Short mmCIF file of C-alpha atoms in Angstrom, two decimals:
data_model
loop_
_atom_site.label_atom_id
_atom_site.label_comp_id
_atom_site.label_asym_id
_atom_site.label_seq_id
_atom_site.Cartn_x
_atom_site.Cartn_y
_atom_site.Cartn_z
CA MET A 1 0.00 0.00 0.00
CA THR A 2 1.37 3.37 -0.99
CA VAL A 3 1.54 6.31 1.38
CA ALA A 4 -1.24 8.06 -0.57
CA ASN A 5 -3.50 4.99 -0.32
CA ALA A 6 -2.78 4.66 3.38
CA GLN A 7 -3.65 8.31 3.94
CA GLN A 8 -6.88 7.91 1.97
CA ALA A 9 -7.82 4.78 3.94
CA TRP A 10 -7.14 6.62 7.19
CA ARG A 11 -9.33 9.56 6.13
CA VAL A 12 -12.19 7.24 5.16
CA ALA A 13 -11.93 5.32 8.44
CA TRP A 14 -11.86 8.57 10.42
CA LEU A 15 -14.94 9.88 8.59
CA VAL A 16 -16.81 6.62 9.17
CA TRP A 17 -16.14 6.66 12.91
CA LEU A 18 -16.99 10.35 13.08
CA ALA A 19 -20.30 9.59 11.36
CA TRP A 20 -21.01 6.84 13.88
CA LEU A 21 -20.26 9.23 16.72
CA VAL A 22 -22.63 11.83 15.32
CA LEU A 23 -25.32 9.21 14.78
CA GLY A 24 -24.87 7.88 18.28
CA LEU A 25 -25.34 11.36 19.74
CA LEU A 26 -28.19 12.50 17.50
CA CYS A 27 -30.17 9.41 16.57
CA ILE A 28 -32.51 9.67 19.53
CA LEU A 29 -33.43 13.33 18.91
CA PRO A 30 -35.84 12.77 16.03
CA ALA A 31 -37.84 10.39 18.18
CA VAL A 32 -37.71 12.17 21.53
CA LEU A 33 -38.07 15.86 20.67
CA PRO A 34 -41.35 15.72 18.79
CA LEU A 35 -42.83 13.57 21.53
CA SER A 36 -41.57 15.72 24.38
CA SER A 37 -42.92 18.80 22.62
CA LEU A 38 -46.45 17.56 23.20
CA PRO A 39 -47.71 18.63 26.64
CA LEU A 40 -50.50 16.08 26.31
CA LEU A 41 -47.99 13.23 26.14
CA SER A 42 -44.85 14.32 27.92
CA ASP A 43 -46.30 14.01 31.44
CA TRP A 44 -47.10 10.35 30.86
CA LEU A 45 -43.71 9.19 29.58
CA PRO A 46 -42.09 8.23 32.91
CA ALA A 47 -45.06 6.19 34.13
CA ILE A 48 -45.60 4.32 30.88
CA SER A 49 -41.88 3.76 30.41
CA HIS A 50 -41.82 2.01 33.77
CA HIS A 51 -44.33 -0.56 32.50
CA VAL A 52 -43.07 -0.99 28.96
CA LEU A 53 -39.30 -0.53 28.74
CA PRO A 54 -36.45 -2.13 30.71
CA GLU A 55 -34.62 0.26 33.00
CA LYS A 56 -31.41 0.37 30.99
CA ALA A 57 -33.22 0.70 27.64
CA ARG A 58 -35.19 3.86 28.36
CA TYR A 59 -34.40 6.83 26.11
CA SER A 60 -30.95 5.44 25.26
CA PRO A 61 -29.46 5.73 21.75
CA ILE A 62 -27.02 2.89 22.45
CA SER A 63 -29.42 0.17 21.25
CA TYR A 64 -29.96 2.15 18.05
CA TRP A 65 -26.23 2.46 17.49
CA LEU A 66 -25.68 -1.25 18.13
CA LEU A 67 -28.43 -2.18 15.70
CA LEU A 68 -26.89 -0.02 12.99
CA THR A 69 -23.55 -1.72 13.56
CA LEU A 70 -25.16 -5.17 13.41
CA VAL A 71 -27.04 -4.40 10.19
CA TRP A 72 -23.88 -2.86 8.73
CA GLN A 73 -22.03 -6.12 9.37
CA LEU A 74 -24.89 -8.20 7.94
CA GLN A 75 -24.70 -6.16 4.74
CA ARG A 76 -21.01 -7.03 4.50
CA LEU A 77 -21.51 -10.73 5.27
CA ARG A 78 -24.77 -11.50 3.42
CA PRO A 79 -25.39 -8.83 0.77
CA VAL A 80 -28.08 -9.21 -1.85
CA ALA A 81 -26.12 -7.06 -4.28
CA PRO A 82 -22.39 -7.00 -3.44
CA GLY A 83 -20.71 -3.66 -3.95
CA PRO A 84 -19.05 -0.79 -2.13
CA PHE A 85 -20.86 -0.14 1.12
CA PHE A 86 -20.18 3.60 1.22
CA SER A 87 -21.66 4.01 -2.25
CA VAL A 88 -23.16 7.15 -3.75
CA ALA A 89 -26.63 5.74 -3.07
CA PHE A 90 -25.73 5.13 0.57
CA ARG A 91 -24.38 8.66 0.94
CA GLN A 92 -27.54 10.05 -0.65
CA ASP A 93 -29.74 8.15 1.80
CA LEU A 94 -27.52 9.23 4.68
CA LEU A 95 -28.14 12.82 3.62
CA TRP A 96 -31.86 12.03 3.54
CA TYR A 97 -31.51 10.75 7.11
CA PHE A 98 -30.09 14.04 8.37
CA ALA A 99 -32.56 16.06 6.28
CA THR A 100 -35.39 14.00 7.76
CA MET A 101 -34.00 14.63 11.21
CA GLY A 102 -34.13 18.36 10.57
CA PHE A 103 -37.68 18.08 9.27
CA ARG A 104 -38.76 16.24 12.39
CA LEU A 105 -37.11 18.73 14.69
CA LEU A 106 -38.63 21.72 12.89
CA PHE A 107 -42.09 20.56 11.89
CA LEU A 108 -43.16 17.11 13.03
CA GLY A 109 -43.68 18.06 16.68
CA THR A 110 -45.97 20.92 15.65
CA TRP A 111 -47.75 18.68 13.16
CA ALA A 112 -48.31 15.99 15.79
CA PHE A 113 -49.56 18.57 18.29
CA ALA A 114 -52.02 19.87 15.68
CA VAL A 115 -53.27 16.34 15.00
CA VAL A 116 -53.78 15.67 18.72
CA THR A 117 -55.55 19.01 19.18
CA VAL A 118 -57.92 18.47 16.25
CA TYR A 119 -58.64 14.93 17.40
CA THR A 120 -59.31 16.04 20.99
CA HIS A 121 -61.73 18.78 19.93
CA TYR A 122 -63.51 17.22 16.95
CA LEU A 123 -62.87 13.47 16.73
CA SER A 124 -62.73 12.28 20.33
CA PHE A 125 -66.00 10.40 19.78
CA LEU A 126 -63.91 7.85 17.85
CA THR A 127 -62.01 6.89 21.00
CA LEU A 128 -62.65 3.29 21.95
CA PRO A 129 -64.64 3.31 25.22
CA GLY A 130 -62.87 2.03 28.31
CA VAL A 131 -59.46 1.51 26.68
CA ALA A 132 -57.90 4.33 28.69
CA GLN A 133 -58.46 2.26 31.84
CA TRP A 134 -56.70 -0.81 30.47
CA HIS A 135 -53.35 -2.00 31.73
CA PRO A 136 -50.54 -0.16 29.87
CA ILE A 137 -49.31 -3.37 28.25
CA ALA A 138 -52.81 -4.12 26.91
CA GLN A 139 -52.97 -0.60 25.52
CA PHE A 140 -49.52 -1.20 24.10
CA VAL A 141 -50.59 -4.29 22.15
CA LEU A 142 -53.88 -2.85 20.92
CA GLY A 143 -52.26 0.41 19.86
CA VAL A 144 -49.55 -1.41 17.92
CA LEU A 145 -52.04 -3.64 16.11
CA LEU A 146 -54.24 -0.71 15.13
CA ALA A 147 -51.28 1.46 14.12
CA ASP A 148 -49.73 -1.32 12.05
CA PHE A 149 -53.01 -2.02 10.26
CA ALA A 150 -53.46 1.70 9.62
CA ARG A 151 -49.90 1.84 8.27
CA TRP A 152 -50.63 -1.11 5.98
CA LEU A 153 -53.85 0.47 4.69
CA SER A 154 -52.31 3.90 4.17
CA HIS A 155 -49.35 2.28 2.39
CA LEU A 156 -51.70 0.50 0.00
CA ILE A 157 -53.59 3.76 -0.66
CA ARG A 158 -50.34 5.62 -1.33
CA HIS A 159 -49.63 3.10 -4.07
CA LYS A 160 -53.11 3.14 -5.60
CA VAL A 161 -53.85 6.89 -5.62
CA PRO A 162 -51.66 8.73 -8.19
CA LEU A 163 -51.46 11.90 -6.08
CA PHE A 164 -50.02 10.02 -3.11
CA TRP A 165 -47.85 7.77 -5.28
CA ALA A 166 -46.09 10.81 -6.75
CA PHE A 167 -44.64 11.51 -3.30
CA HIS A 168 -44.23 7.91 -2.15
CA SER A 169 -42.33 7.00 -5.33
CA VAL A 170 -39.36 9.00 -4.03
CA HIS A 171 -38.87 6.28 -1.44
CA HIS A 172 -39.21 3.54 -4.05
CA ALA A 173 -36.71 5.07 -6.47
CA GLN A 174 -33.67 3.73 -4.62
CA ARG A 175 -31.88 1.07 -6.70
CA ASP A 176 -29.31 0.29 -4.02
CA LEU A 177 -31.26 -0.52 -0.85
CA ASN A 178 -29.35 0.10 2.37
CA LEU A 179 -29.96 0.62 6.06
CA PHE A 180 -30.72 4.33 5.56
CA THR A 181 -33.21 3.89 2.71
CA ASP A 182 -36.02 4.03 5.27
CA ALA A 183 -35.15 7.73 5.70
CA ARG A 184 -35.68 8.47 2.00
CA VAL A 185 -39.25 9.65 2.52
CA HIS A 186 -40.67 12.87 1.10
CA PRO A 187 -41.99 15.21 3.85
CA VAL A 188 -45.50 15.16 2.35
CA ASP A 189 -45.46 11.37 2.29
CA ARG A 190 -44.25 11.28 5.90
CA MET A 191 -46.96 13.67 7.07
CA VAL A 192 -49.68 11.57 5.43
CA SER A 193 -48.43 8.34 7.00
CA SER A 194 -47.93 9.96 10.41
CA LEU A 195 -51.47 11.39 10.29
CA VAL A 196 -53.03 7.98 9.69
CA THR A 197 -50.86 6.28 12.30
CA SER A 198 -51.50 9.00 14.88
CA LEU A 199 -55.26 8.65 14.47
CA ALA A 200 -54.98 4.89 14.92
CA LEU A 201 -53.02 5.43 18.14
CA LEU A 202 -55.39 8.08 19.46
CA VAL A 203 -58.49 5.91 19.18
CA THR A 204 -56.94 3.68 21.85
CA GLY A 205 -57.51 6.43 24.40
CA ASN A 206 -54.36 7.85 25.91
CA GLY A 207 -52.33 5.53 23.71
CA VAL A 208 -48.92 6.47 25.09
CA PRO A 209 -47.57 2.89 25.24
CA ALA A 210 -48.30 2.57 21.54
CA VAL A 211 -46.66 5.94 20.90
CA ILE A 212 -43.48 4.80 22.66
CA LEU A 213 -43.40 1.45 20.90
CA TRP A 214 -44.10 3.05 17.55
CA MET A 215 -41.31 5.54 18.17
CA VAL A 216 -38.88 2.67 18.74
CA ILE A 217 -40.18 0.54 15.87
CA GLU A 218 -40.15 3.38 13.34
CA THR A 219 -36.57 4.12 14.32
CA LEU A 220 -35.19 0.59 14.38
CA TYR A 221 -37.03 -2.13 12.49
CA PRO A 222 -37.29 -0.52 9.02
CA LYS A 223 -33.51 -0.15 8.94
CA PHE A 224 -33.27 -3.92 9.13
CA TYR A 225 -35.67 -4.79 6.32
CA HIS A 226 -34.50 -1.99 4.02
CA ALA A 227 -30.90 -3.13 4.33
CA ASN A 228 -29.00 -4.92 1.58
CA VAL A 229 -29.11 -8.27 3.42
CA ARG A 230 -30.08 -11.69 2.11
CA ILE A 231 -32.25 -12.76 5.05
CA ASP A 232 -35.78 -14.19 5.04
CA LEU A 233 -36.28 -15.03 8.78
CA GLY A 234 -37.64 -18.49 7.99
CA PRO A 235 -41.08 -19.22 9.55
CA LEU A 236 -41.12 -15.74 11.10
CA ARG A 237 -41.90 -14.38 7.63
CA TYR A 238 -45.50 -15.48 8.21
CA LEU A 239 -45.69 -12.95 11.04
CA LEU A 240 -43.15 -10.21 10.30
CA VAL A 241 -42.03 -8.15 7.34
CA THR A 242 -38.60 -9.40 6.25
CA PRO A 243 -35.77 -7.95 4.15
CA GLN A 244 -36.75 -10.37 1.38
CA SER A 245 -40.46 -9.54 1.36
CA HIS A 246 -39.83 -5.81 1.50
CA ARG A 247 -37.26 -6.01 -1.28
CA VAL A 248 -39.95 -7.62 -3.42
CA HIS A 249 -42.18 -4.67 -2.58
CA HIS A 250 -39.41 -2.35 -3.83
CA GLY A 251 -38.99 -4.37 -7.04
CA VAL A 252 -38.73 -2.22 -10.15
CA GLU A 253 -41.36 -4.25 -12.01
CA HIS A 254 -44.86 -2.88 -11.52
CA ARG A 255 -46.27 -6.23 -10.35
CA TYR A 256 -44.11 -5.97 -7.23
CA HIS A 257 -45.36 -2.49 -6.32
CA ASP A 258 -48.86 -3.83 -5.62
CA CYS A 259 -47.89 -6.33 -2.95
CA ASN A 260 -46.23 -6.66 0.47
CA PHE A 261 -47.49 -3.40 2.00
CA GLY A 262 -46.82 -4.44 5.62
CA PHE A 263 -44.83 -2.23 7.98
CA LEU A 264 -44.22 -4.55 10.94
CA PHE A 265 -46.56 -7.53 10.56
CA SER A 266 -47.03 -9.41 7.31
CA VAL A 267 -50.38 -10.85 8.45
CA TRP A 268 -52.40 -8.01 6.89
CA ASP A 269 -51.00 -8.83 3.45
CA ARG A 270 -51.81 -12.50 3.97
CA VAL A 271 -55.35 -11.81 5.19
CA PHE A 272 -56.19 -9.40 2.36
CA GLY A 273 -54.38 -11.25 -0.43
CA THR A 274 -51.59 -8.75 -1.13
CA GLN A 275 -48.69 -10.97 -0.04
CA TYR A 276 -46.42 -11.97 -2.93
CA PRO A 277 -46.26 -15.79 -2.80
CA GLU A 278 -42.59 -16.34 -3.67
CA HIS A 279 -40.04 -15.85 -0.91
CA HIS A 280 -36.88 -16.94 -2.73
CA ILE A 281 -36.59 -14.01 -5.13
CA TRP A 282 -34.52 -10.84 -4.71
CA PRO A 283 -35.52 -8.57 -7.61
CA PRO A 284 -33.78 -5.36 -8.71
CA THR A 285 -35.33 -2.31 -7.07
CA GLY A 286 -36.33 1.16 -8.23
CA ILE A 287 -39.08 2.80 -10.28
CA PRO A 288 -39.46 2.68 -14.08
CA ASP A 289 -39.34 6.45 -14.54
CA ALA A 290 -36.42 7.78 -16.56
CA GLU A 291 -37.28 11.30 -15.36
CA PHE A 292 -36.44 10.55 -11.73
CA PRO A 293 -33.23 12.34 -10.64
CA LEU A 294 -31.08 9.43 -9.52
CA GLU A 295 -27.98 10.23 -7.51
CA GLN A 296 -24.90 10.46 -9.71
CA ALA A 297 -22.26 12.48 -7.85
CA GLY A 298 -21.04 11.54 -4.40
CA ASP A 299 -19.51 14.89 -3.48
CA PRO A 300 -21.42 17.13 -1.01
CA VAL A 301 -22.55 19.60 -3.67
CA GLY A 302 -23.80 16.81 -5.91
CA LEU A 303 -25.62 15.10 -3.05
CA PHE A 304 -27.42 18.28 -1.98
CA ARG A 305 -28.32 19.10 -5.58
CA THR A 306 -29.80 15.62 -6.02
CA LEU A 307 -31.69 15.90 -2.73
CA TYR A 308 -33.29 19.14 -3.94
CA ARG A 309 -34.24 17.56 -7.28
CA GLN A 310 -35.71 14.52 -5.55
CA LEU A 311 -37.76 16.77 -3.25
CA ILE A 312 -39.32 18.66 -6.16
CA TYR A 313 -39.70 15.54 -8.33
CA PRO A 314 -43.28 14.74 -7.15
CA PHE A 315 -44.50 18.21 -8.12
CA ALA A 316 -42.84 17.97 -11.53
CA SER A 317 -44.30 14.49 -11.99
CA LEU A 318 -47.82 15.67 -11.17
CA ARG A 319 -47.39 18.62 -13.54
CA ARG A 320 -46.41 16.27 -16.37
CA ARG A 321 -49.53 14.18 -15.81
CA ALA A 322 -51.87 17.18 -15.70
#
């Protein structure tokens, strides 16, 4: 190895560890700040946490960091599509992650507070009677089931309705799935999905156990099944969404876009007939739209330029169809 190569390897290693440090420090903020900004919810966190989360797991980013490291290693050991890990696509999705973090810090707390306020004043009649008096763990389970079904249904709608698909297609455009692809979500798409999920949680009464669990699940589990890992989970695929089943959902062929809509549980797809039957296929991913601004340059300027183009893509797409 030449001196120049050694210096380059050292710089890359230093940047990778610096990125992990930043992620370890900041990864919990997108989940905690919006929640703590809601007066209606923040007073209940300590009590519900006592019932739901182990003492050492409460509000700690360490588990998130460890999961990222584990998935990173799985991508190296069992990749679906071997290639450079720190690819241009990975860097683009990493930028999406930090952009999404900023969006959550700036807007999502206010958006969630508005949803709770509107629900409290105008839709509280939808609240399931008596659920607020249930044991927190029972609320936890019911809230998760309702939220996951709502997520499945809203996901299906965002594929079927052209207006919603224009925004959701940004997420599907990634041809190089990785553990940060779950962050490649247009703000409009995120607000629609969060609205539906929030309503599903609110009908369970106070619903804070479900809010906490959903916060953890939305932060952790999608990173696993969006990753470039050749894992199917065996019999667990009949219960949970797997990297294989979700990769099929991201398949570039249109027939794959209309199946496997599950977020956590795969049972909704099986019950309603939207589960793709084959579980031994790993199709190429992306969307068949030559107009989509795929990432080309891996330098900071190129990444930010592509991010901007991907953000305005849905509006340009809708304009072309008009």
